[in-house]
Structure formats: C-alpha cells, structure tokens
Short mmCIF file of C-alpha atoms in Angstrom, two decimals:
data_model
loop_
_atom_site.label_atom_id
_atom_site.label_comp_id
_atom_site.label_asym_id
_atom_site.label_seq_id
_atom_site.Cartn_x
_atom_site.Cartn_y
_atom_site.Cartn_z
CA MET A 22 7.44 -17.39 -22.95
CA ALA A 23 6.84 -21.13 -23.15
CA GLN A 24 3.45 -22.20 -24.51
CA SER A 25 2.38 -23.96 -21.33
CA ASP A 26 3.08 -20.59 -19.48
CA MET A 27 1.03 -18.93 -21.72
CA HIS A 28 -1.92 -21.50 -21.75
CA GLN A 29 -1.89 -21.09 -17.69
CA GLN A 30 -1.89 -17.46 -17.52
CA ARG A 31 -4.69 -17.40 -20.33
CA ARG A 32 -6.75 -19.87 -18.20
CA GLY A 33 -6.31 -17.95 -15.24
CA ARG A 34 -7.85 -14.88 -16.85
CA ASN A 35 -10.46 -16.96 -18.19
CA TYR A 36 -11.52 -18.29 -14.96
CA ALA A 37 -11.20 -14.74 -13.41
CA LEU A 38 -13.64 -13.54 -16.55
CA GLY A 39 -16.12 -16.48 -15.74
CA ALA A 40 -16.27 -15.74 -12.13
CA PHE A 41 -16.71 -12.22 -12.80
CA LEU A 42 -19.60 -12.80 -14.91
CA LEU A 43 -20.95 -15.53 -12.53
CA ALA A 44 -20.94 -12.78 -10.01
CA LEU A 45 -23.08 -10.56 -12.16
CA VAL A 46 -25.72 -13.22 -12.68
CA VAL A 47 -25.74 -13.71 -9.04
CA ILE A 48 -26.03 -10.07 -8.25
CA PHE A 49 -28.74 -9.45 -10.76
CA PHE A 50 -30.83 -12.38 -9.58
CA VAL A 51 -30.52 -11.61 -5.75
CA VAL A 52 -31.16 -7.96 -6.23
CA THR A 53 -34.14 -8.75 -8.37
CA ILE A 54 -35.51 -10.74 -5.32
CA VAL A 55 -35.04 -8.11 -3.06
CA LYS A 56 -36.70 -5.65 -5.14
CA MET A 57 -39.66 -8.12 -5.64
CA LYS A 58 -39.94 -8.15 -2.01
CA GLY A 59 -40.26 -4.32 -2.07
CA ALA A 60 -37.33 -3.82 0.08
CA GLY A 61 -35.18 -2.08 -2.67
CA MET B 9 -1.96 16.43 -33.88
CA THR B 10 -0.62 17.62 -30.44
CA ASP B 11 2.79 17.15 -29.17
CA ILE B 12 1.33 14.61 -26.35
CA GLY B 13 -0.18 12.65 -29.67
CA LEU B 14 3.67 12.31 -31.10
CA GLN B 15 5.09 11.52 -27.72
CA ARG B 16 2.46 8.64 -27.35
CA GLU B 17 3.40 7.32 -30.79
CA THR B 18 6.94 7.04 -30.13
CA ALA B 19 6.41 5.60 -26.73
CA PRO B 20 9.02 2.85 -26.14
CA PHE B 21 6.49 0.07 -24.74
CA GLY B 22 4.79 -0.10 -28.55
CA ALA B 23 1.34 -1.39 -28.88
CA VAL B 24 1.69 -5.15 -28.25
CA ALA B 25 2.42 -6.37 -25.18
CA ALA B 26 5.47 -8.95 -24.67
CA GLY B 27 3.52 -12.15 -23.46
CA GLU B 28 0.53 -13.17 -21.84
CA PRO B 29 -0.99 -10.98 -19.26
CA ALA B 30 -2.01 -12.78 -15.59
CA ALA B 31 -4.92 -11.77 -13.91
CA GLY B 32 -2.97 -9.76 -11.61
CA ASP B 33 -2.00 -7.57 -14.16
CA TYR B 34 -5.55 -6.68 -14.63
CA ILE B 35 -6.01 -6.14 -10.85
CA ALA B 36 -3.01 -3.92 -10.77
CA LEU B 37 -4.76 -2.07 -13.83
CA LEU B 38 -7.68 -1.00 -11.41
CA LYS B 39 -5.18 0.85 -8.74
CA PRO B 40 -6.69 -1.13 -5.74
CA ARG B 41 -5.51 1.42 -3.36
CA VAL B 42 -6.91 4.17 -4.76
CA MET B 43 -10.42 1.64 -4.97
CA SER B 44 -9.96 1.09 -1.27
CA LEU B 45 -10.22 4.66 -0.46
CA VAL B 46 -12.99 5.18 -3.06
CA VAL B 47 -14.80 2.51 -1.42
CA PHE B 48 -14.32 3.77 1.95
CA THR B 49 -15.60 7.29 1.50
CA ALA B 50 -18.70 6.01 -0.71
CA LEU B 51 -19.56 3.72 2.23
CA VAL B 52 -19.47 6.71 4.32
CA GLY B 53 -21.91 8.70 1.94
CA ILE B 54 -24.40 5.57 1.62
CA VAL B 55 -24.28 5.32 5.57
CA VAL B 56 -24.79 8.95 6.34
CA ALA B 57 -27.49 9.96 3.51
CA PRO B 58 -30.85 10.65 5.23
CA GLY B 59 -32.97 7.28 4.21
CA GLN B 60 -32.96 3.84 4.15
CA ILE B 61 -31.27 1.55 1.54
CA HIS B 62 -31.48 -2.16 1.79
CA PRO B 63 -27.80 -3.54 3.02
CA LEU B 64 -27.75 -5.74 -0.10
CA ILE B 65 -28.58 -2.91 -2.35
CA GLY B 66 -25.88 -0.61 -0.77
CA ALA B 67 -23.29 -3.32 -1.08
CA VAL B 68 -24.02 -3.49 -4.60
CA ALA B 69 -23.91 -0.02 -5.27
CA LEU B 70 -20.40 0.10 -3.39
CA PHE B 71 -19.37 -2.89 -5.63
CA PHE B 72 -20.30 -1.16 -8.75
CA ILE B 73 -18.83 2.27 -7.59
CA ALA B 74 -15.34 0.41 -6.82
CA LEU B 75 -15.82 -1.00 -10.50
CA GLY B 76 -16.06 2.20 -12.05
CA ALA B 77 -13.16 3.64 -10.01
CA GLY B 78 -10.95 0.66 -11.48
CA ALA B 79 -12.06 1.46 -14.73
CA SER B 80 -10.91 5.20 -14.14
CA GLY B 81 -7.68 3.71 -13.02
CA ALA B 82 -7.45 1.48 -16.06
CA LEU B 83 -8.23 4.24 -18.50
CA ASN B 84 -5.25 6.56 -16.82
CA MET B 85 -2.83 3.81 -17.06
CA TRP B 86 -3.54 3.46 -20.38
CA TRP B 87 -3.11 7.49 -21.24
CA ASP B 88 -0.19 7.79 -18.79
CA ALA B 89 2.00 4.62 -19.54
CA ASP B 90 4.43 7.12 -21.09
CA ILE B 91 5.16 9.02 -17.99
CA ASP B 92 4.60 5.91 -15.74
CA ALA B 93 7.35 4.52 -17.44
CA ARG B 94 9.70 7.76 -16.40
CA MET B 95 8.65 7.59 -12.86
CA ALA B 96 10.14 5.20 -10.15
CA ARG B 97 6.81 5.22 -8.16
CA THR B 98 5.00 3.89 -11.70
CA ALA B 99 7.58 2.31 -13.84
CA SER B 100 6.42 -1.61 -12.80
CA ARG B 101 3.03 -0.86 -13.59
CA PRO B 102 1.65 -3.17 -16.24
CA VAL B 103 1.50 -1.21 -19.26
CA PRO B 104 4.94 0.74 -18.97
CA GLN B 105 6.38 -3.03 -18.14
CA GLY B 106 4.74 -4.19 -21.46
CA ARG B 107 2.79 -6.76 -19.75
CA ILE B 108 -0.74 -5.37 -20.87
CA ALA B 109 -0.82 -3.83 -24.47
CA PRO B 110 -2.11 -0.09 -24.08
CA ARG B 111 -5.27 -0.91 -26.44
CA GLU B 112 -5.78 -3.89 -24.05
CA ALA B 113 -5.80 -1.51 -21.14
CA LEU B 114 -7.91 0.91 -23.07
CA GLY B 115 -10.55 -1.73 -24.03
CA PHE B 116 -10.63 -3.24 -20.35
CA GLY B 117 -11.02 0.23 -18.85
CA LEU B 118 -14.15 1.11 -21.31
CA ALA B 119 -15.66 -2.17 -20.72
CA LEU B 120 -15.58 -1.59 -17.02
CA ALA B 121 -16.98 1.78 -17.34
CA VAL B 122 -19.92 0.83 -19.41
CA CYS B 123 -20.49 -2.35 -17.01
CA ALA B 124 -20.34 -0.39 -13.72
CA VAL B 125 -22.73 2.51 -14.91
CA ALA B 126 -25.07 0.32 -16.66
CA CYS B 127 -25.23 -2.21 -13.31
CA LEU B 128 -25.49 0.74 -11.17
CA GLY B 129 -28.14 2.45 -13.04
CA LEU B 130 -30.36 -0.96 -13.81
CA LEU B 131 -29.55 -2.14 -9.92
CA VAL B 132 -29.53 0.90 -7.80
CA ASN B 133 -30.82 4.23 -9.51
CA LEU B 134 -29.72 6.65 -12.58
CA ALA B 135 -28.85 9.53 -10.25
CA ALA B 136 -26.10 7.41 -8.93
CA ALA B 137 -25.18 5.85 -12.43
CA ALA B 138 -25.01 9.21 -13.65
CA LEU B 139 -22.67 10.79 -11.07
CA LEU B 140 -20.23 7.53 -11.38
CA ALA B 141 -20.56 8.05 -15.30
CA PHE B 142 -19.50 11.59 -15.13
CA THR B 143 -16.91 10.84 -12.58
CA ILE B 144 -15.17 8.35 -14.66
CA PHE B 145 -15.29 10.94 -17.43
CA PHE B 146 -13.99 13.52 -15.01
CA TYR B 147 -10.91 11.57 -13.93
CA ALA B 148 -10.18 9.59 -17.33
CA VAL B 149 -10.75 12.65 -19.77
CA ILE B 150 -10.37 16.12 -17.73
CA TYR B 151 -8.00 15.21 -15.45
CA THR B 152 -5.75 12.40 -17.40
CA ILE B 153 -5.94 13.56 -20.65
CA TRP B 154 -6.62 17.32 -20.55
CA LEU B 155 -5.32 18.79 -17.31
CA LYS B 156 -2.36 16.56 -16.19
CA ARG B 157 -0.01 17.31 -18.73
CA ARG B 158 -0.99 21.15 -19.22
CA THR B 159 -1.45 22.94 -15.73
CA PRO B 160 0.05 23.00 -12.41
CA GLN B 161 -3.25 23.16 -11.08
CA ASN B 162 -4.17 19.82 -12.56
CA ILE B 163 -4.61 18.02 -9.05
CA VAL B 164 -6.67 21.15 -7.90
CA ILE B 165 -9.58 20.58 -10.55
CA GLY B 166 -8.91 16.93 -10.89
CA GLY B 167 -9.25 16.56 -7.30
CA ALA B 168 -13.09 16.78 -7.80
CA ALA B 169 -12.70 13.23 -9.21
CA GLY B 170 -11.84 11.76 -6.14
CA ALA B 171 -14.18 13.72 -4.14
CA PHE B 172 -17.20 12.28 -6.09
CA PRO B 173 -17.46 8.84 -4.58
CA PRO B 174 -19.43 9.96 -0.86
CA MET B 175 -21.84 11.85 -3.28
CA ILE B 176 -22.10 8.48 -5.48
CA GLY B 177 -22.93 6.51 -2.19
CA TRP B 178 -25.31 9.62 -1.14
CA ALA B 179 -27.06 9.92 -4.31
CA ALA B 180 -27.70 5.90 -4.04
CA VAL B 181 -29.44 6.27 -1.26
CA THR B 182 -31.61 9.62 -2.06
CA GLY B 183 -32.04 9.76 -5.77
CA ASP B 184 -30.35 13.11 -5.34
CA ILE B 185 -27.66 15.60 -4.09
CA GLY B 186 -28.17 16.95 -0.75
CA TRP B 187 -25.95 19.52 1.16
CA GLY B 188 -24.41 16.96 3.09
CA ALA B 189 -23.16 15.15 0.02
CA ILE B 190 -21.86 18.55 -1.16
CA ALA B 191 -20.15 19.12 2.34
CA LEU B 192 -18.35 15.82 2.05
CA PHE B 193 -17.23 16.36 -1.71
CA ALA B 194 -15.87 19.77 -0.40
CA VAL B 195 -13.75 18.04 2.35
CA ILE B 196 -11.89 15.51 -0.13
CA PHE B 197 -11.81 18.26 -2.84
CA LEU B 198 -9.96 20.89 -0.78
CA TRP B 199 -8.04 17.93 1.05
CA THR B 200 -6.61 16.99 -2.06
CA PRO B 201 -4.04 19.96 -3.08
CA PRO B 202 -2.29 19.86 0.13
CA HIS B 203 -1.77 16.14 0.21
CA PHE B 204 -0.80 15.48 -3.46
CA TRP B 205 1.55 18.79 -3.10
CA ALA B 206 3.16 17.29 0.00
CA LEU B 207 4.15 14.37 -1.98
CA SER B 208 5.38 16.23 -5.26
CA LEU B 209 7.39 18.60 -3.06
CA VAL B 210 9.45 15.48 -2.56
CA LYS B 211 8.97 13.62 -6.09
CA ALA B 212 9.60 16.96 -8.00
CA GLY B 213 12.59 15.41 -9.83
CA GLU B 214 10.63 12.50 -11.41
CA TYR B 215 7.55 14.79 -12.22
CA ALA B 216 10.14 16.95 -13.87
CA ARG B 217 11.65 14.08 -15.64
CA ALA B 218 8.47 12.74 -16.74
CA GLY B 219 7.13 16.25 -18.05
CA VAL B 220 4.33 16.67 -15.75
CA PRO B 221 3.70 20.34 -14.40
CA MET B 222 3.16 19.91 -10.94
CA LEU B 223 3.61 22.98 -8.82
CA PRO B 224 7.02 22.33 -7.29
CA VAL B 225 8.15 21.82 -10.95
CA VAL B 226 6.71 24.93 -12.27
CA ALA B 227 6.37 27.36 -9.38
CA GLY B 228 9.00 26.03 -7.05
CA PRO B 229 9.09 24.54 -3.67
CA GLU B 230 8.48 27.79 -2.12
CA GLU B 231 5.57 28.75 -3.68
CA THR B 232 4.44 25.14 -3.00
CA ARG B 233 4.57 25.36 0.58
CA ARG B 234 2.85 28.82 0.60
CA GLN B 235 0.05 27.16 -1.50
CA ILE B 236 -0.12 23.78 1.13
CA LEU B 237 -0.51 26.54 3.89
CA LEU B 238 -3.18 28.58 1.98
CA TYR B 239 -5.19 25.23 1.15
CA SER B 240 -4.82 23.81 4.69
CA TRP B 241 -6.31 27.02 6.02
CA ILE B 242 -9.24 26.86 3.83
CA LEU B 243 -9.82 22.90 4.34
CA VAL B 244 -9.72 22.91 8.20
CA PRO B 245 -12.47 24.96 8.50
CA ALA B 246 -14.32 23.31 5.57
CA THR B 247 -14.30 20.19 7.61
CA PHE B 248 -16.95 21.82 9.83
CA ALA B 249 -19.11 22.19 6.68
CA PRO B 250 -21.11 18.87 7.10
CA LEU B 251 -22.03 19.63 10.74
CA LEU B 252 -23.92 22.28 8.99
CA ALA B 253 -25.70 20.25 6.46
CA GLY B 254 -26.47 17.72 9.46
CA VAL B 255 -24.02 15.23 9.11
CA GLY B 256 -21.98 14.36 12.06
CA GLY B 257 -22.24 15.10 15.69
CA THR B 258 -19.97 15.81 18.74
CA ALA B 259 -17.38 13.32 17.89
CA TYR B 260 -17.15 14.66 14.42
CA LEU B 261 -16.92 18.12 15.49
CA ALA B 262 -14.14 17.09 18.13
CA ALA B 263 -12.31 14.88 15.80
CA ALA B 264 -12.44 17.89 13.12
CA GLY B 265 -10.88 20.43 15.61
CA ALA B 266 -8.32 18.35 17.07
CA LEU B 267 -7.05 17.08 13.62
CA GLY B 268 -7.48 19.89 12.14
CA VAL B 269 -4.99 21.77 14.63
CA VAL B 270 -2.60 18.98 13.86
CA PHE B 271 -2.65 19.56 10.17
CA LEU B 272 -2.13 23.26 10.75
CA VAL B 273 0.65 22.51 12.70
CA LEU B 274 2.21 20.14 10.32
CA ALA B 275 1.51 22.53 7.20
CA HIS B 276 2.98 25.23 9.23
CA ALA B 277 6.10 23.24 10.20
CA LEU B 278 6.47 22.35 6.50
CA HIS B 279 6.44 26.09 5.42
CA ARG B 280 9.22 26.79 7.75
CA THR B 281 11.28 23.78 7.52
CA SER B 282 11.11 22.95 3.60
CA THR B 283 12.58 19.66 4.58
CA ASP B 284 11.55 16.34 2.80
CA ARG B 285 10.65 15.01 6.14
CA ALA B 286 8.27 17.68 7.07
CA ALA B 287 6.39 17.10 3.80
CA MET B 288 6.43 13.34 3.84
CA ARG B 289 4.88 13.87 7.82
CA LEU B 290 2.05 16.28 6.26
CA PHE B 291 1.67 13.86 3.19
CA GLY B 292 1.17 10.78 5.83
CA PHE B 293 -0.77 12.52 8.10
CA SER B 294 -3.20 13.65 5.46
CA ILE B 295 -4.02 10.13 4.70
CA LEU B 296 -4.87 9.55 8.20
CA TYR B 297 -6.36 12.76 8.54
CA LEU B 298 -9.11 12.07 6.08
CA PHE B 299 -9.42 8.13 7.12
CA LEU B 300 -10.04 9.60 10.71
CA LEU B 301 -12.61 12.26 9.81
CA PHE B 302 -14.65 9.75 7.60
CA ALA B 303 -14.35 6.76 10.20
CA VAL B 304 -15.90 9.28 12.97
CA LEU B 305 -18.80 9.89 10.65
CA LEU B 306 -19.30 6.37 9.87
CA GLY B 307 -19.19 5.22 13.58
CA GLU B 308 -21.37 8.04 14.52
CA ALA B 309 -24.05 7.35 11.67
CA LEU B 310 -23.83 3.51 12.48
CA VAL B 311 -24.15 4.31 16.28
CA ALA B 312 -27.23 6.52 15.82
CA GLN B 313 -28.88 3.49 13.62
CA LEU B 314 -28.75 1.00 16.36
#
C-alpha cells in the first residue's frame, strides 16, 4: 500500500473517531440539560 | 488448550492486517444489518413499555443499544474469523480478508462494549445497562465462543441474544422487566430456530466445510425440517402471548393470526417438499413475519399515544 493511501485511510479513521467522541460529548451535554429540567 | 485454540493459532489470516483498515471496515465489523433489526425491536420495546421516557433519552438508549449490538458483532467476527474465511457468505468480512487484524477487532469490540454499557447506565438506567452487558456477554461468550462450534442447539440457546433488545428497550423506560418484555423476548427467541434452520438447510454444505455443527449437518435435512415444523407450531401460539401481557390490540391479534397461518403453511410446505426453494421461501417470509408483527405493535402503540 502506498504511503499516501495509508495516510488517507488513517486520516479517515481519525475523523470517524473524532466524530464519535464529539457525538458522545454532545449526547452527554444534551441529556444533562434534559435531566436538569426534570424530564428524564 | 482446546482444538479450537489450535485451529485459531494456525489460521491463515494471522495476527497482523495487510494494510491500513478504512473506516468502512470498522463499520462492517458492527454488522449493520443485524444492528438495524436490534434497533427496530428495541424501539418497539421502548414504545410499548408502560410509562414515559423523554424522546431524547429514548433515542440515546437506542443509540447505545445499537452500539452494544455492534460490539457483539465485532467480538463475533474476531472469534469466528477462521470459519468466516471458509464460508462464501462471510469470507469478505474485514478480518478474514486481512483488512483488520483479529487483535484489533477484539480491542474495537471490547472498547465499544464498555462504552455502550457505561453510557447506557449513566444516561438511561442501570437495569437497561445490566441487560445490555448480559446480552453482549451472551452473544460473544455463550453463543459465539461456547455453543456455536459445539452443539446443533447453538442457535436455539444463542437465539436468546437476539431476543434481548426489546427487553432492554422496555427496561430503559420502566427500569425493570415486565411480562410484556418477557413475551416479546419469547416471540424472537422461538422465531430464531425456524428462521436460521431454514437458511442452514440451504447452506448446510458451507456449514459442514466450516466445521459448524448446524442441525442439518449433524442430524440431516429431514430432522431439521421436522424441528422447523415443531418450532413453528410453538412460535405461532407464542406470538399471542404479548396480548395476555397487555401489549398489542386488535390489529396485532389479526396480524399474529393471519401471519401465523402463512408461517405454518410455509413450514408444512417445507416439511413436505424438501426443496431449497421452499426453505428460502420460509426464510424470506420469516424476516417479513417478525418485522410485520413488531411493526404492528409499534403502530398500535403510537396510535394509542396520539
């Protein structure tokens, strides 16, 4: 596998992991707000 | 060390992946099609459960149930990579193809499992999280590692793993397990053997080559067809159990009756004709059958909440 291909696929994976972690942060934030309002 | 352990060490795909896996390979590890069925049945569990849940918390519960199902899929692909490589249906999966190293699939599955269970416990409730943890354990350890290669009853007992999602959804709302949840569990649990055995009748050669003791391989097609018929006659009456637990109404009663008749007709046709076509017809219809039963439950519950 060419170096550039490898970097491209690794970058794709890193973006996916970053998006997942960001989603977790958003989920925890929003659920906290909902629970603080007493709706959860 | 067991024979399985020896087989695994000499497996051709080795411990190191050939190249860099793409994000899509990790998605394939999650078994997206299985995940979609898990999400759907868990959604039905959430909607039909007595009580209220904030829609956002319900969506979050579904997300982490799906993640837990994905973790189970990754752990299954890690352990089963050697037999996946020997079956046409599964040979293109990322681990047997060498795109993801087995150890990486294991790490990915464990990380997702811990994340899904912890987040479900923190954000929804502990009962749902405990059930999700047990489901992942049941699928990965009891079914995949212990039963699948040892007994033709593998999918009978292992089918419980696929039957838990509506119960987890129910627990996400109520914090416990009610009779309705047990009835939904029973429907999927009893549906699994005729569903999988119909497919395994057609794929018996592949299972035999892979060394998986599916019922047609061990007991022969005739006994498998007899067992399919037997389980179908247990399944169809069991689909009325949710009604006794207060889940479902007239539409569900009609659907369970009409679809049940078709299921039994196809099971009898397979018992009589013993062709691949009859097996695939039952297999195809069994998917539609479960989907429609749960869709009607979902529809009725949503209409009742309007």
